[in-house]
mmCIF file of C-alpha atoms in Angstrom:
data_model
loop_
_atom_site.group_PDB
_atom_site.id
_atom_site.type_symbol
_atom_site.label_atom_id
_atom_site.label_comp_id
_atom_site.label_asym_id
_atom_site.label_seq_id
_atom_site.Cartn_x
_atom_site.Cartn_y
_atom_site.Cartn_z
ATOM 1 C CA PHE A 8 -1.122 11.824 8.655
ATOM 2 C CA GLY A 9 2.117 13.024 10.696
ATOM 3 C CA GLN A 10 3.810 9.711 10.028
ATOM 4 C CA VAL A 11 2.854 9.164 6.454
ATOM 5 C CA ALA A 12 3.984 12.822 5.457
ATOM 6 C CA PHE A 13 7.199 11.924 7.281
ATOM 7 C CA PHE A 14 7.853 8.309 5.268
ATOM 8 C CA LEU A 15 7.073 10.045 1.772
ATOM 9 C CA ASP A 16 9.175 12.866 2.621
ATOM 10 C CA THR A 17 11.697 10.503 3.351
ATOM 11 C CA LEU A 18 11.095 8.346 0.047
ATOM 12 C CA LYS A 19 11.578 11.589 -1.587
ATOM 13 C CA GLN A 20 15.229 11.810 0.140
ATOM 14 C CA GLU A 21 15.957 8.629 -0.875
ATOM 15 C CA HIS A 22 15.050 9.145 -4.942
ATOM 16 C CA TYR A 23 12.754 5.817 -4.069
ATOM 17 C CA ILE A 24 9.414 8.477 -5.050
ATOM 18 C CA ALA A 25 9.143 12.128 -7.447
ATOM 19 C CA LEU A 26 6.541 14.170 -8.593
ATOM 20 C CA ASP A 27 5.773 14.460 -12.333
ATOM 21 C CA GLU A 28 4.923 17.214 -14.380
ATOM 22 C CA THR A 29 1.294 17.217 -13.063
ATOM 23 C CA GLY A 30 2.215 16.372 -9.213
ATOM 24 C CA LYS A 31 1.145 12.612 -9.495
ATOM 25 C CA THR A 32 3.837 10.478 -6.944
ATOM 26 C CA LEU A 33 5.222 7.612 -8.713
ATOM 27 C CA ILE A 34 8.112 5.111 -7.882
ATOM 28 C CA THR A 35 11.342 5.493 -9.502
ATOM 29 C CA PRO A 36 13.768 3.577 -10.642
ATOM 30 C CA ASP A 37 15.666 3.206 -7.932
ATOM 31 C CA GLY A 38 12.414 2.743 -6.124
ATOM 32 C CA GLU A 39 11.737 0.201 -8.379
ATOM 33 C CA ALA A 40 15.024 -1.590 -7.562
ATOM 34 C CA PHE A 41 15.234 -1.155 -3.645
ATOM 35 C CA LEU A 42 11.631 -2.911 -3.837
ATOM 36 C CA PHE A 43 12.240 -5.801 -5.758
ATOM 37 C CA ARG A 44 15.687 -5.910 -3.118
ATOM 38 C CA PHE A 45 13.887 -5.723 -0.172
ATOM 39 C CA GLU A 46 11.013 -8.535 -1.738
ATOM 40 C CA GLU A 47 13.230 -10.823 -2.639
ATOM 41 C CA ASN A 48 15.328 -10.541 0.607
ATOM 42 C CA ASN A 49 12.106 -11.221 2.416
ATOM 43 C CA HIS A 50 10.462 -13.922 0.366
ATOM 44 C CA ILE A 51 7.630 -12.106 -0.284
ATOM 45 C CA LYS A 52 5.469 -12.707 -3.245
ATOM 46 C CA ARG A 53 5.261 -8.767 -5.993
ATOM 47 C CA TYR A 54 2.256 -7.462 -4.473
ATOM 48 C CA SER A 55 0.832 -9.689 -2.066
ATOM 49 C CA LYS A 56 1.923 -7.427 1.037
ATOM 50 C CA TRP A 57 -0.296 -4.566 -0.050
ATOM 51 C CA VAL A 58 -3.354 -6.596 0.620
ATOM 52 C CA LEU A 59 -3.445 -7.616 4.465
ATOM 53 C CA PRO A 60 -6.126 -10.474 5.089
ATOM 54 C CA ARG A 61 -8.089 -9.166 8.066
ATOM 55 C CA SER A 62 -11.344 -11.555 8.509
ATOM 56 C CA GLU A 63 -12.952 -8.768 10.315
ATOM 57 C CA MET A 64 -12.810 -6.344 7.468
ATOM 58 C CA TRP A 65 -15.771 -8.756 5.587
ATOM 59 C CA SER A 66 -19.270 -8.462 6.252
ATOM 60 C CA LYS A 67 -20.706 -11.818 7.387
ATOM 61 C CA PRO A 68 -23.819 -12.883 5.428
ATOM 62 C CA ALA A 69 -27.556 -11.409 6.377
ATOM 63 C CA GLY A 70 -29.556 -14.019 8.518
ATOM 64 C CA SER A 71 -32.778 -14.957 6.398
ATOM 65 C CA SER A 72 -35.069 -12.755 8.037
ATOM 66 C CA PHE A 73 -32.761 -9.835 8.311
ATOM 67 C CA ILE A 74 -34.734 -6.802 6.932
ATOM 68 C CA TYR A 75 -32.240 -3.914 5.201
ATOM 69 C CA ILE A 76 -33.411 -0.577 4.701
ATOM 70 C CA PRO A 77 -30.954 1.796 2.976
ATOM 71 C CA LYS A 78 -30.532 5.754 4.032
ATOM 72 C CA GLY A 79 -32.057 8.012 1.764
#
């Protein structure tokens, strides 16, 4: 959590994010321009960088003899 808080503070100091009147964090025009340049310079498709493929996070199909008993 400390690293995330530090990162968010840095983004605020650089004027890449800001809070609106309700307290919601929004990206600023400077932040949009920075992201656009970063994506172009690194040949990244928009938003593809946020979803990392991790095969270990996917559920494997259950076998035909598997019995699921939900907690409740």
